[in-house]
mmCIF file of C-alpha atoms in Angstrom:
data_model
loop_
_atom_site.group_PDB
_atom_site.id
_atom_site.type_symbol
_atom_site.label_atom_id
_atom_site.label_comp_id
_atom_site.label_asym_id
_atom_site.label_seq_id
_atom_site.Cartn_x
_atom_site.Cartn_y
_atom_site.Cartn_z
ATOM 1 C CA ASP A 1222 -141.640 -60.787 93.318
ATOM 2 C CA ALA A 1223 -143.788 -62.643 95.791
ATOM 3 C CA ASP A 1224 -142.167 -64.020 98.928
ATOM 4 C CA VAL A 1225 -143.661 -67.464 98.258
ATOM 5 C CA THR A 1226 -144.372 -68.605 94.700
ATOM 6 C CA GLN A 1227 -146.399 -71.635 93.751
ATOM 7 C CA THR A 1228 -146.629 -73.264 90.350
ATOM 8 C CA PRO A 1229 -148.875 -74.079 88.659
ATOM 9 C CA ARG A 1230 -151.704 -71.813 89.831
ATOM 10 C CA ASN A 1231 -154.370 -74.054 88.354
ATOM 11 C CA ARG A 1232 -154.256 -77.652 87.229
ATOM 12 C CA ILE A 1233 -156.760 -80.202 86.023
ATOM 13 C CA THR A 1234 -155.592 -83.792 86.000
ATOM 14 C CA LYS A 1235 -157.081 -87.236 85.568
ATOM 15 C CA THR A 1236 -157.526 -89.881 88.211
ATOM 16 C CA GLY A 1237 -154.421 -92.021 88.575
ATOM 17 C CA LYS A 1238 -151.991 -89.477 87.174
ATOM 18 C CA ARG A 1239 -148.901 -88.336 89.046
ATOM 19 C CA ILE A 1240 -148.681 -84.618 89.618
ATOM 20 C CA MET A 1241 -146.194 -82.311 91.284
ATOM 21 C CA LEU A 1242 -146.891 -78.920 92.803
ATOM 22 C CA GLU A 1243 -143.890 -76.667 93.244
ATOM 23 C CA CYS A 1244 -143.114 -73.993 95.784
ATOM 24 C CA SER A 1245 -140.220 -71.601 96.132
ATOM 25 C CA GLN A 1246 -139.584 -68.868 98.691
ATOM 26 C CA THR A 1247 -137.293 -65.874 98.873
ATOM 27 C CA LYS A 1248 -137.587 -65.253 102.621
ATOM 28 C CA GLY A 1249 -134.550 -67.359 103.474
ATOM 29 C CA HIS A 1250 -136.423 -69.321 106.141
ATOM 30 C CA ASP A 1251 -135.755 -72.973 106.851
ATOM 31 C CA ARG A 1252 -139.330 -73.875 107.739
ATOM 32 C CA MET A 1253 -141.713 -74.732 104.922
ATOM 33 C CA TYR A 1254 -145.203 -76.207 104.924
ATOM 34 C CA TRP A 1255 -147.845 -77.615 102.598
ATOM 35 C CA TYR A 1256 -151.541 -77.185 103.414
ATOM 36 C CA ARG A 1257 -154.747 -78.053 101.624
ATOM 37 C CA GLN A 1258 -157.964 -76.093 101.921
ATOM 38 C CA ASP A 1259 -161.411 -77.569 101.507
ATOM 39 C CA PRO A 1260 -164.686 -75.675 101.861
ATOM 40 C CA GLY A 1261 -165.826 -75.626 105.470
ATOM 41 C CA LEU A 1262 -162.715 -77.430 106.734
ATOM 42 C CA GLY A 1263 -160.186 -74.643 106.769
ATOM 43 C CA LEU A 1264 -156.537 -75.339 106.034
ATOM 44 C CA ARG A 1265 -155.047 -78.660 107.060
ATOM 45 C CA LEU A 1266 -151.359 -79.501 107.251
ATOM 46 C CA ILE A 1267 -150.061 -82.128 104.811
ATOM 47 C CA TYR A 1268 -146.279 -82.036 105.305
ATOM 48 C CA TYR A 1269 -143.741 -79.753 106.868
ATOM 49 C CA SER A 1270 -139.973 -79.392 106.700
ATOM 50 C CA PHE A 1271 -137.589 -77.632 109.048
ATOM 51 C CA ASP A 1272 -134.578 -77.986 106.776
ATOM 52 C CA VAL A 1273 -133.435 -79.910 103.722
ATOM 53 C CA LYS A 1274 -132.887 -83.100 105.716
ATOM 54 C CA ASP A 1275 -135.896 -82.781 108.006
ATOM 55 C CA ILE A 1276 -139.273 -83.702 106.528
ATOM 56 C CA ASN A 1277 -142.305 -84.662 108.586
ATOM 57 C CA LYS A 1278 -145.870 -85.769 108.023
ATOM 58 C CA GLY A 1279 -148.719 -83.512 108.984
ATOM 59 C CA GLU A 1280 -152.259 -84.518 109.838
ATOM 60 C CA ILE A 1281 -153.357 -85.603 106.335
ATOM 61 C CA SER A 1282 -150.242 -86.952 104.569
ATOM 62 C CA ASP A 1283 -151.739 -90.138 103.080
ATOM 63 C CA GLY A 1284 -151.578 -90.058 99.281
ATOM 64 C CA TYR A 1285 -148.955 -87.303 99.233
ATOM 65 C CA SER A 1286 -145.178 -87.105 99.235
ATOM 66 C CA VAL A 1287 -142.776 -84.173 99.335
ATOM 67 C CA SER A 1288 -139.268 -83.273 98.315
ATOM 68 C CA ARG A 1289 -137.119 -80.488 99.773
ATOM 69 C CA GLN A 1290 -134.704 -79.810 96.950
ATOM 70 C CA ALA A 1291 -133.099 -76.795 98.601
ATOM 71 C CA GLN A 1292 -133.754 -74.374 101.410
ATOM 72 C CA ALA A 1293 -135.895 -72.346 99.038
ATOM 73 C CA LYS A 1294 -137.783 -75.174 97.293
ATOM 74 C CA PHE A 1295 -140.386 -77.590 98.604
ATOM 75 C CA SER A 1296 -142.460 -79.717 96.227
ATOM 76 C CA LEU A 1297 -145.616 -81.696 96.871
ATOM 77 C CA SER A 1298 -146.437 -84.786 94.797
ATOM 78 C CA LEU A 1299 -149.590 -86.769 94.360
ATOM 79 C CA GLU A 1300 -148.397 -90.195 93.243
ATOM 80 C CA SER A 1301 -151.770 -91.332 91.940
ATOM 81 C CA ALA A 1302 -154.312 -88.538 92.041
ATOM 82 C CA ILE A 1303 -157.875 -89.250 93.153
ATOM 83 C CA PRO A 1304 -160.955 -86.994 92.973
ATOM 84 C CA ASN A 1305 -161.087 -86.297 96.714
ATOM 85 C CA GLN A 1306 -157.699 -84.622 96.404
ATOM 86 C CA THR A 1307 -159.432 -81.834 94.529
ATOM 87 C CA ALA A 1308 -158.682 -78.792 96.674
ATOM 88 C CA LEU A 1309 -156.801 -75.534 96.975
ATOM 89 C CA TYR A 1310 -153.198 -76.178 98.021
ATOM 90 C CA PHE A 1311 -151.030 -73.672 99.847
ATOM 91 C CA CYS A 1312 -147.328 -73.569 100.493
ATOM 92 C CA ALA A 1313 -145.994 -71.510 103.386
ATOM 93 C CA THR A 1314 -142.796 -70.552 105.093
ATOM 94 C CA MET A 1315 -142.351 -69.341 108.634
ATOM 95 C CA ASP A 1316 -140.018 -66.819 110.214
ATOM 96 C CA PRO A 1317 -138.490 -68.708 113.165
ATOM 97 C CA LEU A 1318 -137.888 -65.503 115.119
ATOM 98 C CA ASN A 1319 -141.469 -64.302 115.392
ATOM 99 C CA THR A 1320 -143.240 -67.349 113.903
ATOM 100 C CA GLU A 1321 -145.001 -65.198 111.333
ATOM 101 C CA ALA A 1322 -146.259 -67.297 108.429
ATOM 102 C CA PHE A 1323 -146.089 -66.295 104.771
ATOM 103 C CA PHE A 1324 -148.257 -68.033 102.213
ATOM 104 C CA GLY A 1325 -148.173 -68.529 98.487
ATOM 105 C CA GLN A 1326 -151.103 -67.659 96.244
ATOM 106 C CA GLY A 1327 -152.300 -71.241 96.143
ATOM 107 C CA THR A 1328 -152.668 -73.954 93.528
ATOM 108 C CA ARG A 1329 -156.176 -74.978 92.575
ATOM 109 C CA LEU A 1330 -156.074 -78.674 91.725
ATOM 110 C CA THR A 1331 -158.979 -80.523 90.156
ATOM 111 C CA VAL A 1332 -158.849 -84.296 89.756
ATOM 112 C CA VAL A 1333 -161.418 -85.646 87.307
ATOM 113 C CA LYS B 354 -154.914 -80.934 120.523
ATOM 114 C CA GLN B 355 -155.282 -77.309 119.522
ATOM 115 C CA GLU B 356 -158.581 -76.408 117.884
ATOM 116 C CA VAL B 357 -159.507 -73.063 116.420
ATOM 117 C CA THR B 358 -163.069 -71.940 115.837
ATOM 118 C CA GLN B 359 -164.541 -68.793 114.344
ATOM 119 C CA ILE B 360 -167.913 -67.173 114.864
ATOM 120 C CA PRO B 361 -169.910 -66.296 112.895
ATOM 121 C CA ALA B 362 -169.366 -68.500 109.860
ATOM 122 C CA ALA B 363 -170.844 -65.803 107.649
ATOM 123 C CA LEU B 364 -171.757 -62.165 108.148
ATOM 124 C CA SER B 365 -173.502 -59.628 105.957
ATOM 125 C CA VAL B 366 -173.490 -55.942 106.905
ATOM 126 C CA PRO B 367 -174.352 -52.652 105.207
ATOM 127 C CA GLU B 368 -171.498 -50.415 104.186
ATOM 128 C CA GLY B 369 -170.229 -48.127 106.927
ATOM 129 C CA GLU B 370 -170.958 -50.424 109.846
ATOM 130 C CA ASN B 371 -168.371 -51.371 112.407
ATOM 131 C CA LEU B 372 -168.093 -55.116 112.922
ATOM 132 C CA VAL B 373 -166.370 -57.734 115.049
ATOM 133 C CA LEU B 374 -165.166 -61.164 114.019
ATOM 134 C CA ASN B 375 -164.439 -63.716 116.727
ATOM 135 C CA CYS B 376 -161.824 -66.422 117.014
ATOM 136 C CA SER B 377 -161.402 -68.959 119.814
ATOM 137 C CA PHE B 378 -158.640 -71.461 120.494
ATOM 138 C CA THR B 379 -158.507 -74.282 123.015
ATOM 139 C CA ASP B 380 -154.857 -74.271 124.109
ATOM 140 C CA SER B 381 -153.315 -71.021 125.323
ATOM 141 C CA ALA B 382 -149.749 -72.235 124.633
ATOM 142 C CA ILE B 383 -149.294 -70.277 121.436
ATOM 143 C CA TYR B 384 -146.489 -68.233 119.937
ATOM 144 C CA ASN B 385 -148.799 -65.839 118.160
ATOM 145 C CA LEU B 386 -152.115 -65.372 116.442
ATOM 146 C CA GLN B 387 -152.460 -64.129 112.893
ATOM 147 C CA TRP B 388 -155.461 -62.808 111.023
ATOM 148 C CA PHE B 389 -155.554 -63.416 107.283
ATOM 149 C CA ARG B 390 -157.804 -62.262 104.507
ATOM 150 C CA GLN B 391 -158.677 -64.537 101.594
ATOM 151 C CA ASP B 392 -160.460 -63.371 98.468
ATOM 152 C CA PRO B 393 -162.435 -66.054 96.599
ATOM 153 C CA GLY B 394 -160.115 -68.645 95.086
ATOM 154 C CA LYS B 395 -157.092 -66.591 95.989
ATOM 155 C CA GLY B 396 -154.210 -66.779 98.398
ATOM 156 C CA LEU B 397 -153.892 -65.616 101.975
ATOM 157 C CA THR B 398 -152.973 -62.061 102.821
ATOM 158 C CA SER B 399 -151.654 -61.481 106.315
ATOM 159 C CA LEU B 400 -153.508 -58.643 108.021
ATOM 160 C CA LEU B 401 -152.244 -58.578 111.594
ATOM 161 C CA LEU B 402 -149.885 -60.623 113.728
ATOM 162 C CA ILE B 403 -150.206 -60.533 117.512
ATOM 163 C CA GLN B 404 -147.409 -62.081 119.528
ATOM 164 C CA SER B 405 -148.403 -64.068 122.611
ATOM 165 C CA SER B 406 -147.046 -61.301 124.858
ATOM 166 C CA GLN B 407 -149.152 -58.607 123.179
ATOM 167 C CA ARG B 408 -152.768 -57.639 123.736
ATOM 168 C CA GLU B 409 -153.602 -55.949 120.452
ATOM 169 C CA GLN B 410 -152.382 -54.757 117.081
ATOM 170 C CA THR B 411 -153.766 -52.098 114.787
ATOM 171 C CA SER B 412 -153.461 -51.461 111.086
ATOM 172 C CA GLY B 413 -155.593 -48.753 109.532
ATOM 173 C CA ARG B 414 -159.252 -49.614 110.084
ATOM 174 C CA LEU B 415 -158.372 -52.992 111.569
ATOM 175 C CA ASN B 416 -157.772 -53.752 115.223
ATOM 176 C CA ALA B 417 -157.087 -57.216 116.562
ATOM 177 C CA SER B 418 -157.072 -58.121 120.225
ATOM 178 C CA LEU B 419 -155.759 -61.205 121.983
ATOM 179 C CA ASP B 420 -156.775 -62.620 125.344
ATOM 180 C CA LYS B 421 -154.578 -65.669 125.666
ATOM 181 C CA SER B 422 -155.904 -66.763 129.036
ATOM 182 C CA SER B 423 -159.445 -67.063 127.739
ATOM 183 C CA GLY B 424 -158.385 -68.347 124.326
ATOM 184 C CA ARG B 425 -160.005 -65.548 122.371
ATOM 185 C CA SER B 426 -159.183 -63.018 119.707
ATOM 186 C CA THR B 427 -161.346 -60.458 117.978
ATOM 187 C CA LEU B 428 -160.853 -58.616 114.726
ATOM 188 C CA TYR B 429 -162.577 -55.251 114.681
ATOM 189 C CA ILE B 430 -163.207 -53.603 111.323
ATOM 190 C CA ALA B 431 -164.235 -49.971 111.451
ATOM 191 C CA ALA B 432 -166.377 -48.242 108.831
ATOM 192 C CA SER B 433 -166.693 -51.320 106.634
ATOM 193 C CA GLN B 434 -166.443 -50.975 102.846
ATOM 194 C CA PRO B 435 -167.534 -53.272 100.004
ATOM 195 C CA GLY B 436 -163.853 -53.945 99.331
ATOM 196 C CA ASP B 437 -163.646 -55.595 102.746
ATOM 197 C CA SER B 438 -165.795 -58.451 101.458
ATOM 198 C CA ALA B 439 -163.711 -61.612 101.782
ATOM 199 C CA THR B 440 -163.157 -64.575 104.065
ATOM 200 C CA TYR B 441 -161.227 -63.817 107.236
ATOM 201 C CA LEU B 442 -159.160 -66.572 108.782
ATOM 202 C CA CYS B 443 -157.520 -66.622 112.148
ATOM 203 C CA ALA B 444 -154.582 -68.906 112.803
ATOM 204 C CA VAL B 445 -152.450 -69.702 115.823
ATOM 205 C CA ALA B 446 -148.802 -70.679 115.811
ATOM 206 C CA ASP B 447 -149.070 -73.568 118.217
ATOM 207 C CA ARG B 448 -146.317 -74.431 120.676
ATOM 208 C CA GLY B 449 -148.259 -77.228 122.301
ATOM 209 C CA THR B 450 -146.861 -79.983 120.083
ATOM 210 C CA SER B 451 -143.352 -81.148 119.258
ATOM 211 C CA TYR B 452 -143.091 -78.882 116.259
ATOM 212 C CA ASP B 453 -144.135 -75.418 115.324
ATOM 213 C CA LYS B 454 -147.129 -75.243 113.060
ATOM 214 C CA VAL B 455 -149.915 -72.890 112.197
ATOM 215 C CA ILE B 456 -153.451 -74.084 112.909
ATOM 216 C CA PHE B 457 -156.328 -72.380 111.153
ATOM 217 C CA GLY B 458 -159.913 -71.706 111.985
ATOM 218 C CA PRO B 459 -162.577 -72.360 109.329
ATOM 219 C CA GLY B 460 -163.006 -68.680 108.534
ATOM 220 C CA THR B 461 -165.738 -66.052 108.562
ATOM 221 C CA SER B 462 -167.172 -65.045 105.204
ATOM 222 C CA LEU B 463 -167.878 -61.309 105.248
ATOM 223 C CA SER B 464 -170.091 -59.524 102.775
ATOM 224 C CA VAL B 465 -170.351 -55.735 102.919
ATOM 225 C CA ILE B 466 -173.402 -54.480 101.041
ATOM 226 C CA PRO B 467 -173.110 -51.099 99.268
#
């Protein structure tokens, strides 16, 4: 099994719909992150969490919310999807000892 | 604010050539630097992790170096193969802010021609 699992892998949704992207990890790390990737812009941080009670905004959090249901689970929600949220979304966890990052396979989201 | 850049943005080489990908970062206060590989539309595969106290790491045909004082890292790929075609991303674990996060460069798209 993968260290970090994202579901769904692909999703097409309509403008205005609410959608949730899920992430689970088996590494046992407290730190989890959500990034989005756009062509030519690299990966940008949306939200991050250092434990179940610690959730923080990243550089592009507007239009997104998150929920840390457990140490192993971190979900990203788009309350009202818009076309410019079409992107590839990545969840990650980080080993606090050596700060090595582990990424999921990504969720390709298309908002039409 | 930490910024990470990568040169070149795209590279096309014939099979068998040795090549170098470059990564620069603006703030030397980092925990580590990681090189990732990304196949089109796919996830990120970690290739090499260099801690801030290290100068280089090697894995098979890959060698990554780190010069923290100058804010530079290189990824050297020896005897390139068509299967090496992918986008290569460098990322730094930044300690310059109040939280630990990984900041990515935009990537270098590599194409190895058979």
